[in-house]
Amino acid sequence: MKLAPDIEFHEDIRLLVFRPHGVIDEAAVKRVVSILEDLEAKLQKPFNRFSDTLAADEVELNFKYIIQVSLCRRLSYAGHPPVKSAILATDSTMIHYARLHALLTQGSPINVRVFQDLKEAAEWLGVFVERLTQNA
């Protein structure tokens, strides 16, 4: 499967890495969710996720959209094995949206945590920091 330039999949550690640049808007979220769902269907085995939002210049989202996407992901992934989704963010707007996503997916197999420190995110995901910065 051909992935977008800002998305990598590390088969050996079962990790999807998303590094958006520029503006994070509905189109960017829709694109990564589509790739995520395609990989879930194709691989049929769980994998963790890491979103590094530090290179994004701007966040053009709204609460309604985050609620919609979070609830959709919660429903579409129901009944699957647990996965971890780490979101690295320092922008206050991105942190708020990421925390809302984490709250709305609580109780589902998608365990979302928001980090401001790369090392902490790597430890939680159980991977070396270098794997999260590779090709960055």
Short mmCIF file of C-alpha atoms in Angstrom, two decimals:
data_model
loop_
_atom_site.label_atom_id
_atom_site.label_comp_id
_atom_site.label_asym_id
_atom_site.label_seq_id
_atom_site.Cartn_x
_atom_site.Cartn_y
_atom_site.Cartn_z
CA MET A 1 0.00 0.00 0.00
CA LYS A 2 1.33 3.43 -0.97
CA LEU A 3 1.32 5.78 2.00
CA ALA A 4 1.36 9.56 1.99
CA PRO A 5 4.74 11.29 2.53
CA ASP A 6 3.81 12.22 6.10
CA ILE A 7 2.79 8.66 7.07
CA GLU A 8 5.03 5.67 7.75
CA PHE A 9 4.24 2.13 8.83
CA HIS A 10 6.91 0.18 10.68
CA GLU A 11 5.91 -3.45 10.23
CA ASP A 12 8.61 -4.78 12.59
CA ILE A 13 7.29 -2.81 15.58
CA ARG A 14 3.67 -2.61 14.40
CA LEU A 15 3.55 1.19 14.47
CA LEU A 16 1.87 3.76 12.25
CA VAL A 17 3.61 7.15 12.38
CA PHE A 18 1.85 10.33 11.22
CA ARG A 19 3.86 13.56 10.97
CA PRO A 20 1.64 16.30 9.56
CA HIS A 21 3.24 19.47 8.23
CA GLY A 22 1.60 22.79 7.52
CA VAL A 23 -2.07 22.94 8.43
CA ILE A 24 -3.92 20.19 10.28
CA ASP A 25 -7.45 20.49 8.98
CA GLU A 26 -10.41 18.21 8.30
CA ALA A 27 -8.90 17.04 5.00
CA ALA A 28 -5.67 15.98 6.72
CA VAL A 29 -7.54 14.13 9.46
CA LYS A 30 -9.86 12.47 6.94
CA ARG A 31 -6.85 11.34 4.87
CA VAL A 32 -4.98 9.78 7.80
CA VAL A 33 -8.13 8.10 9.16
CA SER A 34 -8.79 6.61 5.72
CA ILE A 35 -5.24 5.21 5.56
CA LEU A 36 -5.54 3.97 9.14
CA GLU A 37 -8.79 2.14 8.38
CA ASP A 38 -7.35 0.65 5.18
CA LEU A 39 -4.35 -0.68 7.11
CA GLU A 40 -6.59 -2.08 9.85
CA ALA A 41 -8.64 -3.97 7.25
CA LYS A 42 -5.60 -5.17 5.29
CA LEU A 43 -3.36 -6.23 8.18
CA GLN A 44 -6.03 -7.76 10.44
CA LYS A 45 -3.61 -7.45 13.37
CA PRO A 46 -3.43 -4.60 15.88
CA PHE A 47 -0.81 -1.88 15.62
CA ASN A 48 -0.07 1.20 17.67
CA ARG A 49 -0.19 4.76 16.40
CA PHE A 50 2.03 7.82 16.89
CA SER A 51 1.11 11.31 15.74
CA ASP A 52 3.87 13.91 15.89
CA THR A 53 2.13 17.27 15.48
CA LEU A 54 5.18 19.44 16.25
CA ALA A 55 5.85 20.35 12.60
CA ALA A 56 2.30 21.57 12.01
CA ASP A 57 2.04 25.31 11.54
CA GLU A 58 -1.64 25.65 12.27
CA VAL A 59 -4.68 23.70 13.47
CA GLU A 60 -7.94 24.41 11.63
CA LEU A 61 -10.35 22.02 13.31
CA ASN A 62 -13.35 22.41 15.56
CA PHE A 63 -14.84 20.52 18.49
CA LYS A 64 -17.78 19.21 16.47
CA TYR A 65 -15.44 17.57 13.94
CA ILE A 66 -13.21 16.04 16.63
CA ILE A 67 -16.27 14.62 18.39
CA GLN A 68 -17.55 13.16 15.11
CA VAL A 69 -14.20 11.57 14.18
CA SER A 70 -13.56 10.25 17.69
CA LEU A 71 -16.97 8.63 18.00
CA CYS A 72 -16.70 7.19 14.49
CA ARG A 73 -13.28 5.69 15.29
CA ARG A 74 -14.61 4.36 18.59
CA LEU A 75 -17.49 2.59 16.82
CA SER A 76 -15.50 1.35 13.82
CA TYR A 77 -12.77 -0.15 16.03
CA ALA A 78 -15.15 -1.73 18.58
CA GLY A 79 -14.46 -5.43 19.18
CA HIS A 80 -10.86 -5.22 18.01
CA PRO A 81 -7.75 -5.85 20.15
CA PRO A 82 -6.46 -2.90 22.23
CA VAL A 83 -4.06 -0.41 20.63
CA LYS A 84 -2.16 2.61 21.88
CA SER A 85 -2.31 5.98 20.15
CA ALA A 86 0.26 8.54 21.32
CA ILE A 87 -0.15 12.15 20.24
CA LEU A 88 2.86 14.43 20.62
CA ALA A 89 1.72 18.06 20.84
CA THR A 90 2.89 21.35 22.32
CA ASP A 91 0.42 23.69 20.62
CA SER A 92 -2.36 24.48 23.09
CA THR A 93 -5.13 24.10 20.50
CA MET A 94 -3.77 20.73 19.36
CA ILE A 95 -3.46 19.59 22.98
CA HIS A 96 -7.12 20.47 23.63
CA TYR A 97 -8.32 18.55 20.56
CA ALA A 98 -6.07 15.58 21.36
CA ARG A 99 -7.35 15.46 24.95
CA LEU A 100 -10.93 15.57 23.70
CA HIS A 101 -10.16 12.67 21.36
CA ALA A 102 -8.61 10.76 24.29
CA LEU A 103 -11.68 11.41 26.43
CA LEU A 104 -14.12 10.32 23.74
CA THR A 105 -12.27 7.07 23.03
CA GLN A 106 -12.01 6.09 26.72
CA GLY A 107 -13.52 2.68 27.33
CA SER A 108 -12.83 1.58 23.75
CA PRO A 109 -9.89 -0.54 22.55
CA ILE A 110 -8.21 2.71 21.41
CA ASN A 111 -6.12 4.01 24.30
CA VAL A 112 -5.14 7.61 23.46
CA ARG A 113 -2.61 9.62 25.44
CA VAL A 114 -1.28 13.09 24.81
CA PHE A 115 2.41 13.82 25.36
CA GLN A 116 4.55 16.93 25.26
CA ASP A 117 7.77 14.91 25.56
CA LEU A 118 8.96 12.54 22.82
CA LYS A 119 10.84 10.28 25.23
CA GLU A 120 7.72 9.74 27.37
CA ALA A 121 5.67 8.88 24.27
CA ALA A 122 8.31 6.37 23.14
CA GLU A 123 8.41 4.74 26.58
CA TRP A 124 4.62 4.41 26.69
CA LEU A 125 4.57 2.90 23.20
CA GLY A 126 7.46 0.58 24.09
CA VAL A 127 9.73 1.71 21.25
CA PHE A 128 13.09 3.43 20.98
CA VAL A 129 12.92 7.22 20.54
CA GLU A 130 14.91 6.88 17.32
CA ARG A 131 12.05 4.93 15.74
CA LEU A 132 9.73 7.87 16.31
CA THR A 133 12.15 10.36 14.76
CA GLN A 134 13.29 8.16 11.89
CA ASN A 135 12.88 9.82 8.48
CA ALA A 136 11.58 12.96 10.20
#
